[in-house]
mmCIF file of C-alpha atoms in Angstrom:
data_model
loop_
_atom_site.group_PDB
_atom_site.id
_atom_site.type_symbol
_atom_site.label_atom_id
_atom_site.label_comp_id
_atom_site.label_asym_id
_atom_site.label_seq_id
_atom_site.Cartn_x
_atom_site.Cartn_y
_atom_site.Cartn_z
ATOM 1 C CA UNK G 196 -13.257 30.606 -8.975
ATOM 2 C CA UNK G 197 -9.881 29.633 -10.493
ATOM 3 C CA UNK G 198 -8.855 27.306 -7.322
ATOM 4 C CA UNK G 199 -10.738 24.183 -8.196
ATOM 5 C CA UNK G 200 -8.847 24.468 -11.988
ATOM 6 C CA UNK G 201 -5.779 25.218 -10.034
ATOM 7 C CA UNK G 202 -6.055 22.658 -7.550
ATOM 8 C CA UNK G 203 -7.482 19.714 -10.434
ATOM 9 C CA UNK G 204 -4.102 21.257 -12.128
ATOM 10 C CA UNK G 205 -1.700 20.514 -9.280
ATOM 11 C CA UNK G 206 -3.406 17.241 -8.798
ATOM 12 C CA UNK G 207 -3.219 16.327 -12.449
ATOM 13 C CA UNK G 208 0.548 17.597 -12.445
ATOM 14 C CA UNK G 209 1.808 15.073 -9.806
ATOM 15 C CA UNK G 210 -0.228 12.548 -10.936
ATOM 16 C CA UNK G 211 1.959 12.158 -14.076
ATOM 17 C CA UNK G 212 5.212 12.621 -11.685
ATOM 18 C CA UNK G 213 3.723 9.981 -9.031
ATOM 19 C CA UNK G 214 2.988 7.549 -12.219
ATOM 20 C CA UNK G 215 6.593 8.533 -14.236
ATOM 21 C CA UNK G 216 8.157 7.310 -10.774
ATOM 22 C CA UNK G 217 6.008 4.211 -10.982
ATOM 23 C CA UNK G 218 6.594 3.706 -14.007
ATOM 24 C CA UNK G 219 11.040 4.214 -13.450
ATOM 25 C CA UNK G 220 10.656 2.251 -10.511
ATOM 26 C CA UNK G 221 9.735 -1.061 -12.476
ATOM 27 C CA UNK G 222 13.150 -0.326 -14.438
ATOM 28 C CA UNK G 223 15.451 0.232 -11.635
ATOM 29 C CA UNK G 224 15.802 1.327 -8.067
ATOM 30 C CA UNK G 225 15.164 4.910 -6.389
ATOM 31 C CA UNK G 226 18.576 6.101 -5.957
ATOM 32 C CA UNK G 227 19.041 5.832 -9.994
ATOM 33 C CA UNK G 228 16.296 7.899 -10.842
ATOM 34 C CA UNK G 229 16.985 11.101 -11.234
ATOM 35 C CA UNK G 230 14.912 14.147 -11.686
ATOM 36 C CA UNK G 231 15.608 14.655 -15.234
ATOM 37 C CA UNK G 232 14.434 10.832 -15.907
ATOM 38 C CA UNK G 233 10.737 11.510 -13.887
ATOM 39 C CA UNK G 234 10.656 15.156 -15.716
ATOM 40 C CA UNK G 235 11.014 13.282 -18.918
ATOM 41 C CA UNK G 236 8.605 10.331 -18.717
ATOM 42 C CA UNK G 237 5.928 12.851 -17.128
ATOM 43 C CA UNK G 238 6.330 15.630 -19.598
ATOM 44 C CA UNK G 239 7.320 18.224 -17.382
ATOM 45 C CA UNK G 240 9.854 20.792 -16.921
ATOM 46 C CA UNK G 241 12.000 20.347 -13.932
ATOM 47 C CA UNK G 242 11.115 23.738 -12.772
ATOM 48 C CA UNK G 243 7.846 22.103 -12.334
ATOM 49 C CA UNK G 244 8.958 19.232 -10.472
ATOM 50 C CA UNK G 245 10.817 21.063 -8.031
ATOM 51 C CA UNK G 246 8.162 23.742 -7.642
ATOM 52 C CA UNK G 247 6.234 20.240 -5.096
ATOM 53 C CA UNK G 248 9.218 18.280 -4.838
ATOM 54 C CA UNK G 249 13.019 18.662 -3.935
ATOM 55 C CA UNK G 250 14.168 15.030 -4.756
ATOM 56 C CA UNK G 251 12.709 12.065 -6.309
ATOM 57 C CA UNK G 252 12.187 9.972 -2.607
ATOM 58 C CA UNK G 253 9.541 12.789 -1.762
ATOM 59 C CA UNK G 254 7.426 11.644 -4.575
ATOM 60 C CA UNK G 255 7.691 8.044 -3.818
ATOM 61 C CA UNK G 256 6.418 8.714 0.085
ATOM 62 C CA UNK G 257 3.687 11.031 -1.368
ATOM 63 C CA UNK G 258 2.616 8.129 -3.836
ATOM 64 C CA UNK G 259 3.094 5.718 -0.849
ATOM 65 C CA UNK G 260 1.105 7.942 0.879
ATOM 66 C CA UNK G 261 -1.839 8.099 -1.399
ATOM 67 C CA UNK G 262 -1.928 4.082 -1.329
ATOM 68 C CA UNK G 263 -2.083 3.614 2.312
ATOM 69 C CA UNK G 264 -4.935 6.519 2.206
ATOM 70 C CA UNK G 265 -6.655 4.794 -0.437
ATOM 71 C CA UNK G 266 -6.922 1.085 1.289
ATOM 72 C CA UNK G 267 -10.077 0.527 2.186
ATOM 73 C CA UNK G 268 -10.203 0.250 6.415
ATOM 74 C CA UNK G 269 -12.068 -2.336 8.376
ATOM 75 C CA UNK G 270 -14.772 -1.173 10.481
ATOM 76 C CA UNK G 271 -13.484 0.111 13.909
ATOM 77 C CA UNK G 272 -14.656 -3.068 15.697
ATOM 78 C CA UNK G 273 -13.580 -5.570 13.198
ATOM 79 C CA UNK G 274 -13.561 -9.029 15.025
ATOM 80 C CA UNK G 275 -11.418 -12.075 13.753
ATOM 81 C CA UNK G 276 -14.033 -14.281 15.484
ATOM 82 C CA UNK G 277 -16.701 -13.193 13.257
ATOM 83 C CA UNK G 278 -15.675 -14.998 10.277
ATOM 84 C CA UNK G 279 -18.158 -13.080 8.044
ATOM 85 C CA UNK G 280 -16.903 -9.734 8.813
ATOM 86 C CA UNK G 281 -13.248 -10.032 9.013
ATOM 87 C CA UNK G 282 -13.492 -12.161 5.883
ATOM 88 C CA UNK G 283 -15.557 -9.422 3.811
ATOM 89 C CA UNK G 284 -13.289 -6.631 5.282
ATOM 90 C CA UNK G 285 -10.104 -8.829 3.860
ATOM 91 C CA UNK G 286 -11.555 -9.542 0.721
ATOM 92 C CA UNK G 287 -12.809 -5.842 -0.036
ATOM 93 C CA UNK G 288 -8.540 -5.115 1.060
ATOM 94 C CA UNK G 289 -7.257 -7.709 -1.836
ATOM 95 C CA UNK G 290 -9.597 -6.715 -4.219
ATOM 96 C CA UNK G 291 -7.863 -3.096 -3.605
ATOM 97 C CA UNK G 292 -4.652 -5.172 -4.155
ATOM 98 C CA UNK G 293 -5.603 -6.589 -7.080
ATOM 99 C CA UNK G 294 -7.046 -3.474 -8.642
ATOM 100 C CA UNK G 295 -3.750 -2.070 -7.820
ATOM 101 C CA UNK G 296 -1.489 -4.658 -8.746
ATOM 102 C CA UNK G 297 1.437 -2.872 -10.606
ATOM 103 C CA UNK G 298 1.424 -0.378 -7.906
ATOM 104 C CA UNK G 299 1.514 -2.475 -5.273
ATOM 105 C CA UNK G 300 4.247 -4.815 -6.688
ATOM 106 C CA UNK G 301 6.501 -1.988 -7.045
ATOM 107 C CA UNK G 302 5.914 -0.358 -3.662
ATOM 108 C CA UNK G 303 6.324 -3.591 -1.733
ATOM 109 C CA UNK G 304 9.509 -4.035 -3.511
ATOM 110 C CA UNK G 305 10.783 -0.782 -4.718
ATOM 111 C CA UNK G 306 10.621 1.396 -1.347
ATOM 112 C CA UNK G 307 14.983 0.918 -0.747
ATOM 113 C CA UNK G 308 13.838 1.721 2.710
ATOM 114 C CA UNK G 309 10.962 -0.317 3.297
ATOM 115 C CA UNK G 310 8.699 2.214 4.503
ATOM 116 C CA UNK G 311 5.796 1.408 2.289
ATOM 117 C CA UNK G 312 6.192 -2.122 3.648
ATOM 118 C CA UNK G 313 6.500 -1.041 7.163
ATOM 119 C CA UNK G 314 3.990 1.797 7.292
ATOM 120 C CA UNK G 315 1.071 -1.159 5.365
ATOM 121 C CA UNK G 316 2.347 -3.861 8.227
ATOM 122 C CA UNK G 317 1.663 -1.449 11.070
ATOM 123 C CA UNK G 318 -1.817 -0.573 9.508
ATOM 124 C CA UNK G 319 -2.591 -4.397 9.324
ATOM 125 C CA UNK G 320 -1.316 -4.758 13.060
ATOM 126 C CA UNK G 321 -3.877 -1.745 14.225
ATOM 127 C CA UNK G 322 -6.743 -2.624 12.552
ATOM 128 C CA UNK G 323 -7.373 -6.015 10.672
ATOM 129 C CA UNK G 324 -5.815 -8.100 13.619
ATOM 130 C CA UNK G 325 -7.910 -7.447 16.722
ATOM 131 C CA UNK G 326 -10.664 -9.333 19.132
ATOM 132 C CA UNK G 327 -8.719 -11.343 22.029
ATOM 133 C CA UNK G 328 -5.782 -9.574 21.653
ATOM 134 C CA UNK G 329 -4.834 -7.184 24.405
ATOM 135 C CA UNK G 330 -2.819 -4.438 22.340
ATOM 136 C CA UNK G 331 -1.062 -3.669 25.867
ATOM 137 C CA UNK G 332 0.388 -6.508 25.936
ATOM 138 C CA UNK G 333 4.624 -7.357 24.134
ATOM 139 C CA UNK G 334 2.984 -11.147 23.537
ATOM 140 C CA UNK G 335 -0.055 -9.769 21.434
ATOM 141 C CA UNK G 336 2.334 -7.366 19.854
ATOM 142 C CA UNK G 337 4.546 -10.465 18.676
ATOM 143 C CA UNK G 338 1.459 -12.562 17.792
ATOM 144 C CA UNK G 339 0.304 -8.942 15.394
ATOM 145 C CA UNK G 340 3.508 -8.846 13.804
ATOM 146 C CA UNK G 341 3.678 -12.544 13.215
ATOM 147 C CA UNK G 342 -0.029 -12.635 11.967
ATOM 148 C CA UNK G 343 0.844 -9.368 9.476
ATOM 149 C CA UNK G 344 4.322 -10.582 8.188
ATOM 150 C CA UNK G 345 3.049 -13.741 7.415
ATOM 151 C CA UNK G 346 0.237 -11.875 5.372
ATOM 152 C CA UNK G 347 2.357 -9.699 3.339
ATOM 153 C CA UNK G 348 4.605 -12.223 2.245
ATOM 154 C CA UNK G 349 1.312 -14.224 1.538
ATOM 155 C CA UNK G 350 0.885 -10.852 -0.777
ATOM 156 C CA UNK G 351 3.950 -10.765 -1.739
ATOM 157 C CA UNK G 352 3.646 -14.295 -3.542
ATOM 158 C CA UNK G 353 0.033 -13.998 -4.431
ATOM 159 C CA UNK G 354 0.543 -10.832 -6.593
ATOM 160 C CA UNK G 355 4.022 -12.393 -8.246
ATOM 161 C CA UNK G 356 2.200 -15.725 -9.666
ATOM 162 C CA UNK G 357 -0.759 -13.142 -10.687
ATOM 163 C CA UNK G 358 -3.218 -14.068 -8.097
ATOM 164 C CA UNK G 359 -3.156 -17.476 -8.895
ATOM 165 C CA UNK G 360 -6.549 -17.562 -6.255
ATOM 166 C CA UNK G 361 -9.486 -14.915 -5.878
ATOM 167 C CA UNK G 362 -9.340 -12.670 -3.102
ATOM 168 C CA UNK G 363 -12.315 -14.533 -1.173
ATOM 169 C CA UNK G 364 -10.103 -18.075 -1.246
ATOM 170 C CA UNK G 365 -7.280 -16.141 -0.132
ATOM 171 C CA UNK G 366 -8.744 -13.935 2.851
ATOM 172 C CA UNK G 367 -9.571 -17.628 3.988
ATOM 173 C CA UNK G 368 -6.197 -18.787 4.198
ATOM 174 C CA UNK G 369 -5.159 -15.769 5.905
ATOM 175 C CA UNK G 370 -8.152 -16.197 8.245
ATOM 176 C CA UNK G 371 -7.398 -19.796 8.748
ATOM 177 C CA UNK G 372 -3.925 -19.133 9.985
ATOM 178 C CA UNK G 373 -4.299 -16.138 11.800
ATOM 179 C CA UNK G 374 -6.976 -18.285 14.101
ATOM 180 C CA UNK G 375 -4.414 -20.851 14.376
ATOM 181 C CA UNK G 376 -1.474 -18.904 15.295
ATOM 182 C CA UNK G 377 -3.776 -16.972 18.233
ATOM 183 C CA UNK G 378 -5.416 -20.100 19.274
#
């Protein structure tokens, strides 16, 4: 009976760590944040941090973690012929961005290693650029990474003027030029 408090403990617990980070991370990069700083801005002891964490990068890939878990998916057969689809399962993604802003500003910039960056490019590659594209193939692999860099600079931008456009007008622009780089 005292698991779910424990667990909704634990959870609450790195919560505040994951969103000290976050919150360090907006000030300066990874390697000068120490323990002490995250213990601080979370309000707790550093016996507590290191009771889930050894070092501060662990709770940035757990946080990254969360984010990439979070984002909603595409259906499994997710078609960039079908306009409709593959422009409601990109608008229901940047909406997610949106909602997530801060967050996502920070992790696209603050990972020193670029593993948040990476990790969201493959999941864009796997499964919001698909139809005609044989994924067996080093062309259509190219043509992916091309598609999904393009996109998360498009990102990038759109979140650093503010979203300047709604998430509908811009999964349109990344629809239109995804079609014309395959075609």
């Amino acid at each position: 009976m005292n698991e779910p408090h424990e667990n909704r403990r634990v959870r609450m617990t790195k919560r505040l760590m994951k969103d000290a980070l976050l919150e360090l991370l907006e000030q300066q990069e990874l390697s000068r944040i120490s323990v002490t700083a995250i213990c601080e801005r979370a309000d707790v002891h550093r016996s507590t941090f290191y009771k889930y964490y050894t070092e501060p990068v662990e709770v940035l890939h757990e946080l990254e973690n969360d984010f990439l878990f979070q984002i909603p998916l595409p259906p499994a057969n997710l078609d960039i012929h079908s306009k409709d689809r593959f422009m409601q399962a990109n608008s229901t993604f940047f909406d997610f961005v949106k909602e997530n802003a801060q967050a996502f500003r920070i992790l696209l910039s603050g990972s020193e290693d670029g593993s948040f960056a990476n990790r969201l490019l493959e999941m864009i590659c796997d499964r919001y650029i698909v139809g005609e594209l044989n994924p067996d193939t080093l062309k259509a692999r190219f043509i992916r990474l091309y598609i999904a860099n393009g996109a998360i600079g498009m990102l990038r931008e759109w979140i650093a003027r503010d979203f300047p456009i709604s998430s509908e007008q811009f999964a349109e622009m990344v629809y239109v030029f995804s079609r014309k780089v395959i075609q």
